[in-house]
Tab-separated table of C-alpha atoms in Angstrom:
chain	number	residue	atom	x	y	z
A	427	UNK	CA	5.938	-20.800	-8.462
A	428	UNK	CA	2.921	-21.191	-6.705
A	429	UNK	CA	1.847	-23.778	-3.978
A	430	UNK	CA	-2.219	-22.398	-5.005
A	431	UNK	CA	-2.178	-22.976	-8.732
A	432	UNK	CA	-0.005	-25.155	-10.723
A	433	UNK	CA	1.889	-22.762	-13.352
A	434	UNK	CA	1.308	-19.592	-11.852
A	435	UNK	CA	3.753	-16.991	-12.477
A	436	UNK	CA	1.981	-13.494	-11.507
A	437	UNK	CA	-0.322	-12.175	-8.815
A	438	UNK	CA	-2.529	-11.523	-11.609
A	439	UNK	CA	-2.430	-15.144	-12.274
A	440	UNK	CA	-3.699	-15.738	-8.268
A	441	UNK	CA	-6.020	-13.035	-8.575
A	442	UNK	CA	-7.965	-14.458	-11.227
A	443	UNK	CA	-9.362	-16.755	-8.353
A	444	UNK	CA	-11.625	-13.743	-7.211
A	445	UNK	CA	-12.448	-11.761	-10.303
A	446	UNK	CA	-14.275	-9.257	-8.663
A	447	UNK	CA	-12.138	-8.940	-5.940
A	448	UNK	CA	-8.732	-8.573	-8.851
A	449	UNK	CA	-11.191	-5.983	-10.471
A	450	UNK	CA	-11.280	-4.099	-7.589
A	451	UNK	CA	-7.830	-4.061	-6.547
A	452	UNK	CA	-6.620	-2.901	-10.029
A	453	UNK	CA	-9.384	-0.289	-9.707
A	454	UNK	CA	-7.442	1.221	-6.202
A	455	UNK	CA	-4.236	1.084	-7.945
A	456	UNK	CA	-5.203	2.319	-10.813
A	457	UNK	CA	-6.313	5.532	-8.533
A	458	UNK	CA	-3.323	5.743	-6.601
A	459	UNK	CA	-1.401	6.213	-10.179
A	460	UNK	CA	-3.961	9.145	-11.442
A	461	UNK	CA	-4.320	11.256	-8.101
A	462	UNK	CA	-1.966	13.955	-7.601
A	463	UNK	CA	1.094	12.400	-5.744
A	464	UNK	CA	4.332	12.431	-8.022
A	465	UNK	CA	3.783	8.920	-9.632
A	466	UNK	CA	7.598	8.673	-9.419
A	467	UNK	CA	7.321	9.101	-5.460
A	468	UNK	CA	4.967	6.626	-4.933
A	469	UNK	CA	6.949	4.056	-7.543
A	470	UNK	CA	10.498	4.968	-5.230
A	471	UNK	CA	8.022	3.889	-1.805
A	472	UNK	CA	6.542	1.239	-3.379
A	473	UNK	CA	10.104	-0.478	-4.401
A	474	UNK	CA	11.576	0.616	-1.195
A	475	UNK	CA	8.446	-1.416	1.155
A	476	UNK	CA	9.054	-4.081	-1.434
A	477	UNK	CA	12.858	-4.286	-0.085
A	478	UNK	CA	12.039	-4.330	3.480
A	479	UNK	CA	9.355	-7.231	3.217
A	480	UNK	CA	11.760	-8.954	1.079
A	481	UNK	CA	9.297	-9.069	-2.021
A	482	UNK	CA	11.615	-9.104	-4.718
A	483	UNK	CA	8.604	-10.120	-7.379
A	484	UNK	CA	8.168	-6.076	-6.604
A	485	UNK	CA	11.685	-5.418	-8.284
A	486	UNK	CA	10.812	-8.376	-11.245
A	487	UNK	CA	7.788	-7.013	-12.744
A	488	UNK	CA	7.629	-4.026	-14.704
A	489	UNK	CA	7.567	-0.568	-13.257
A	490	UNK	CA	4.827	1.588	-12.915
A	491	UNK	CA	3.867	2.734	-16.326
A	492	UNK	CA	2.782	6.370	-14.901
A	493	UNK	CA	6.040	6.342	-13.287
A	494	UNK	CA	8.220	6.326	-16.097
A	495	UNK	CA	5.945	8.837	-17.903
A	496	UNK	CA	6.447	10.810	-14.981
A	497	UNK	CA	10.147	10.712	-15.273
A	498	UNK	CA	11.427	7.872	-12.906
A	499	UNK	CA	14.919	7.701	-13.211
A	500	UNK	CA	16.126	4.654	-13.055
A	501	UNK	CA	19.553	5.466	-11.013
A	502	UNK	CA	17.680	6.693	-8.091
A	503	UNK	CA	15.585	3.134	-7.974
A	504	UNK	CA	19.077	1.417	-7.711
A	505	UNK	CA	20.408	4.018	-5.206
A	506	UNK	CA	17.165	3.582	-2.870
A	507	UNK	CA	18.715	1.582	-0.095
A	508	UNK	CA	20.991	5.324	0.190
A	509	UNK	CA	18.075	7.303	-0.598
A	510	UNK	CA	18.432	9.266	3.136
A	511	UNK	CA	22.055	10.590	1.910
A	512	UNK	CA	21.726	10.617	-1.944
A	513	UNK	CA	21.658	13.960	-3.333
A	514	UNK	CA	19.215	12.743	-6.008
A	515	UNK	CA	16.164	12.692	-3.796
A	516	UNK	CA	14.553	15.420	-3.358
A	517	UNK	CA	12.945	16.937	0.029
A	518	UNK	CA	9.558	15.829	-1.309
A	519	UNK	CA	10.380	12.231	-2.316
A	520	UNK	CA	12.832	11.924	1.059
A	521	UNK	CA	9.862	12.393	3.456
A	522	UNK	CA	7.599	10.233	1.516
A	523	UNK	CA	9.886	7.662	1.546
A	524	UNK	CA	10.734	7.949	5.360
A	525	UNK	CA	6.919	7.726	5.990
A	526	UNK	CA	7.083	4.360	3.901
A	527	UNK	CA	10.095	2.893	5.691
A	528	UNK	CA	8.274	3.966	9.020
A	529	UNK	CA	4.736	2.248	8.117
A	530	UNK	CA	6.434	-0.541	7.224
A	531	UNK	CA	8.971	-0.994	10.111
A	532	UNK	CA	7.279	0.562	12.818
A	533	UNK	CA	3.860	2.104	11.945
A	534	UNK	CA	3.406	3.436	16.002
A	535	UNK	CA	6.848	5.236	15.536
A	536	UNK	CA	5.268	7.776	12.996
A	537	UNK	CA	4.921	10.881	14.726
A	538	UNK	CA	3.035	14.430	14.276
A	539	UNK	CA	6.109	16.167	12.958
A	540	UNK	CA	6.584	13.741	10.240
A	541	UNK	CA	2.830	13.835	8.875
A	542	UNK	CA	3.068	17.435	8.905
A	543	UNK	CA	6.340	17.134	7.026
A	544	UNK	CA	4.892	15.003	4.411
A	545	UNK	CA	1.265	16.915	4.287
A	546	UNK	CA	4.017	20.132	3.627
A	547	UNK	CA	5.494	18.928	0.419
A	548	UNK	CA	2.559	16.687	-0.856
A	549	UNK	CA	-0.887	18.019	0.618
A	550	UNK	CA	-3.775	16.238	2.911
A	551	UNK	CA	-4.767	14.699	-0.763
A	552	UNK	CA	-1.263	13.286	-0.818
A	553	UNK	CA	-1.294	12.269	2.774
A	554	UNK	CA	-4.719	10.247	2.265
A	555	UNK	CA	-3.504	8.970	-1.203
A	556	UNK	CA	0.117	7.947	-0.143
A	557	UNK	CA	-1.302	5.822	2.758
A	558	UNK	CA	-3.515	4.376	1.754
A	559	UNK	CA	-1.322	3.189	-1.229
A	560	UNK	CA	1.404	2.425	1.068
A	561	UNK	CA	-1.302	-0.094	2.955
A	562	UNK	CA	-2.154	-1.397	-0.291
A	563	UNK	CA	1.690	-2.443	-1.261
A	564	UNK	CA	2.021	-3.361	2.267
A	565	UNK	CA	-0.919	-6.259	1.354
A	566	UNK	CA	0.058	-6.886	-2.111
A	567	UNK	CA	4.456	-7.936	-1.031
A	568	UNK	CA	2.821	-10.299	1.860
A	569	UNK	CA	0.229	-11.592	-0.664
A	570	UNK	CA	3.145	-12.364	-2.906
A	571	UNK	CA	5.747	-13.542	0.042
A	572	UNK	CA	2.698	-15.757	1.159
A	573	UNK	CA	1.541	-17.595	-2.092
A	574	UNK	CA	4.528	-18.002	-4.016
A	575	UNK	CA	7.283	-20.187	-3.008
A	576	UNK	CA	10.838	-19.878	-4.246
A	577	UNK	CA	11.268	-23.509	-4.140
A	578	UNK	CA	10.904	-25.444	-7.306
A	579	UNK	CA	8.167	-27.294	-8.628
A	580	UNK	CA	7.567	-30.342	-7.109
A	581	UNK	CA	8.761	-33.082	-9.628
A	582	UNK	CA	11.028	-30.580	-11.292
A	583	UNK	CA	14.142	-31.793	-12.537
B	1369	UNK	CA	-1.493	3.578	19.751
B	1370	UNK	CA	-2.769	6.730	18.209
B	1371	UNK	CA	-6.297	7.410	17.315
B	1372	UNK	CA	-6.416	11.315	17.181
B	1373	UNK	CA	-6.189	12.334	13.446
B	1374	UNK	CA	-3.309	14.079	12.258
B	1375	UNK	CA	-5.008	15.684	9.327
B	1376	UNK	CA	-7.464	17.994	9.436
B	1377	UNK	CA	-11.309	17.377	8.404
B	1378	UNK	CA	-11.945	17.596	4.680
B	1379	UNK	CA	-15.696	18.355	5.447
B	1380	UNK	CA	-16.813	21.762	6.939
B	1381	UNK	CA	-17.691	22.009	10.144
B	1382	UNK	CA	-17.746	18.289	11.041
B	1383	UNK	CA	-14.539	17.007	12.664
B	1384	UNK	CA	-12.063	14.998	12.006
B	1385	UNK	CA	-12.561	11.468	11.980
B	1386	UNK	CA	-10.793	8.717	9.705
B	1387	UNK	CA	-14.215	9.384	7.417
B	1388	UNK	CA	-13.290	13.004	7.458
B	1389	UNK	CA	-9.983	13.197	7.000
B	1390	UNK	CA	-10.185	10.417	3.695
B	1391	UNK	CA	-12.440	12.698	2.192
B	1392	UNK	CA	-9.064	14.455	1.538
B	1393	UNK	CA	-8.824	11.895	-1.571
B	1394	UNK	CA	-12.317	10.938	-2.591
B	1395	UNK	CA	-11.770	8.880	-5.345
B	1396	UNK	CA	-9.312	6.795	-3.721
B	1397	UNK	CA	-11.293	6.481	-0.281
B	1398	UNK	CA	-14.240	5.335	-3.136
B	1399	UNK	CA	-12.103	3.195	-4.667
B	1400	UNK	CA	-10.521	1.490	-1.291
B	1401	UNK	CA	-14.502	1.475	-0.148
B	1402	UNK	CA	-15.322	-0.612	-2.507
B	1403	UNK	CA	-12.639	-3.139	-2.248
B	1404	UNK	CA	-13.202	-3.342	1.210
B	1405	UNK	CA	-16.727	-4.222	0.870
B	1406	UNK	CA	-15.913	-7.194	-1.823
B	1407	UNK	CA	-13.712	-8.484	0.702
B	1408	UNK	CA	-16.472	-8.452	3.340
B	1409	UNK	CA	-19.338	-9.365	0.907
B	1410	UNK	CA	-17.897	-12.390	-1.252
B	1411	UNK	CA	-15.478	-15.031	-1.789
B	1412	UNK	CA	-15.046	-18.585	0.421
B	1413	UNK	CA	-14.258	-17.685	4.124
B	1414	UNK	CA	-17.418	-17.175	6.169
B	1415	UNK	CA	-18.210	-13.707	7.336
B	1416	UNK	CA	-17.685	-14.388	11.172
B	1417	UNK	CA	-14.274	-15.906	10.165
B	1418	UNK	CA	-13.471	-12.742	8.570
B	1419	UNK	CA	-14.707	-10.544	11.483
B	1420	UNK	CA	-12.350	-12.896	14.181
B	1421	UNK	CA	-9.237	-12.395	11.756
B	1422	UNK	CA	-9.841	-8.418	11.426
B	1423	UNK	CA	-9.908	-8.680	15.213
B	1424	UNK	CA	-6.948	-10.554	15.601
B	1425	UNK	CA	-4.989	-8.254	13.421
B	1426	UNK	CA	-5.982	-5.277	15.088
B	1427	UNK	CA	-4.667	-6.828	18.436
B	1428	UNK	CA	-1.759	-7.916	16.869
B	1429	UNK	CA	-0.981	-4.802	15.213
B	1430	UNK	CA	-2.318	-2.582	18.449
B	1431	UNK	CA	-4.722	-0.761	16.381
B	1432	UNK	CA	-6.916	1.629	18.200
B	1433	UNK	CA	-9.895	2.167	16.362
């Protein structure tokens, strides 16, 4: 639930409060999905911030449409807590994902050598495209840890 | 805090600046732009309010630029 509208049960719900504003955030999403990182990579780093801000709406809704066209295999999402050890990830996705965990964690900890890394396997496109989608999750699992409350309704029974 | 880009210009012969270096992925940058300026541009909260919590958060978060 949410403490801003009675009965809301989605961000979209939320959203709808600034129309233009929802428009334009599905517009910046919708361009994250289309450009040319692996949709499955940014779908394993968007799950994976979701898990370290403790946004577990992230996990609940449905996953990323161009994801699972692209592939996404739904073992690796529930072995992404091991994803630095699991042989499943590949070089590509592992230093995407360590670029996630570091924006999230410690964003002054990320260093040359692990931009270069990750302009290596995805490109200065991918660079530009993964962060700024990893700033974008980043707002969207504190918008949702901010305005929804896990407590029940008031009057609930 | 860093504020020397780690990627390389997109533009020819102009250097690389956080304009630059998004021109990498134009349609996202474009995309991003334009959210950006519907925050700024619309909504409730008063402009100056806006401009003392993007402040705030760059303190908070140490953010050079």
């Amino acid at each position: 639930m949410s403490w801003l509208i009675a009965g809301a049960t989605s961000r979209d719900d939320l959203l709808a409060l600034h129309p233009e504003l929802a428009a334009d955030h599905h517009r910046v999403v919708d361009e994250f999905w289309n450009a040319s990182v692996d949709a499955r990579i940014l779908e394993l780093c968007r799950l994976r911030m979701a898990t370290i801000l403790g946004n577990t709406r992230a996990w609940d809704e449905p996953r990323s449409p161009a994801a699972i066209a692209a592939g996404l295999d739904e073992s690796l999402v529930a072995a992404l807590a091991d994803w630095p050890t699991h042989p499943g990830f590949d070089p590509a996705t592992k230093v995407c994902l360590g670029l996630a965990e570091q924006y999230v964690l410690d964003v002054h900890g990320i260093s040359d050598a692990q931009v270069a890394d990750v302009e290596q396997a995805i490109g200065a496109d991918g660079v530009i495209t993964l962060t700024t989608a990893l700033a974008t999750w980043e707002i969207t699992h504190r918008f949702d840890n901010a305005l929804f409350s896990t407590a029940e309704p008031r009057g609930a029974t | 805090m860093a504020t020397t880009p780690r990627l390389r210009s997109a533009i020819e012969d102009e250097p690389a600046s956080l304009r630059t270096i998004m021109a990498h992925s134009p349609k996202v940058r474009a995309a991003f732009d334009r959210m950006y300026a519907t925050l700024w541009s619309s909504g409730a909260v008063d402009v100056d309010v806006k401009e003392l919590i993007r402040l705030r958060n760059a303190r908070v978060t140490d953010c050079g630029l």
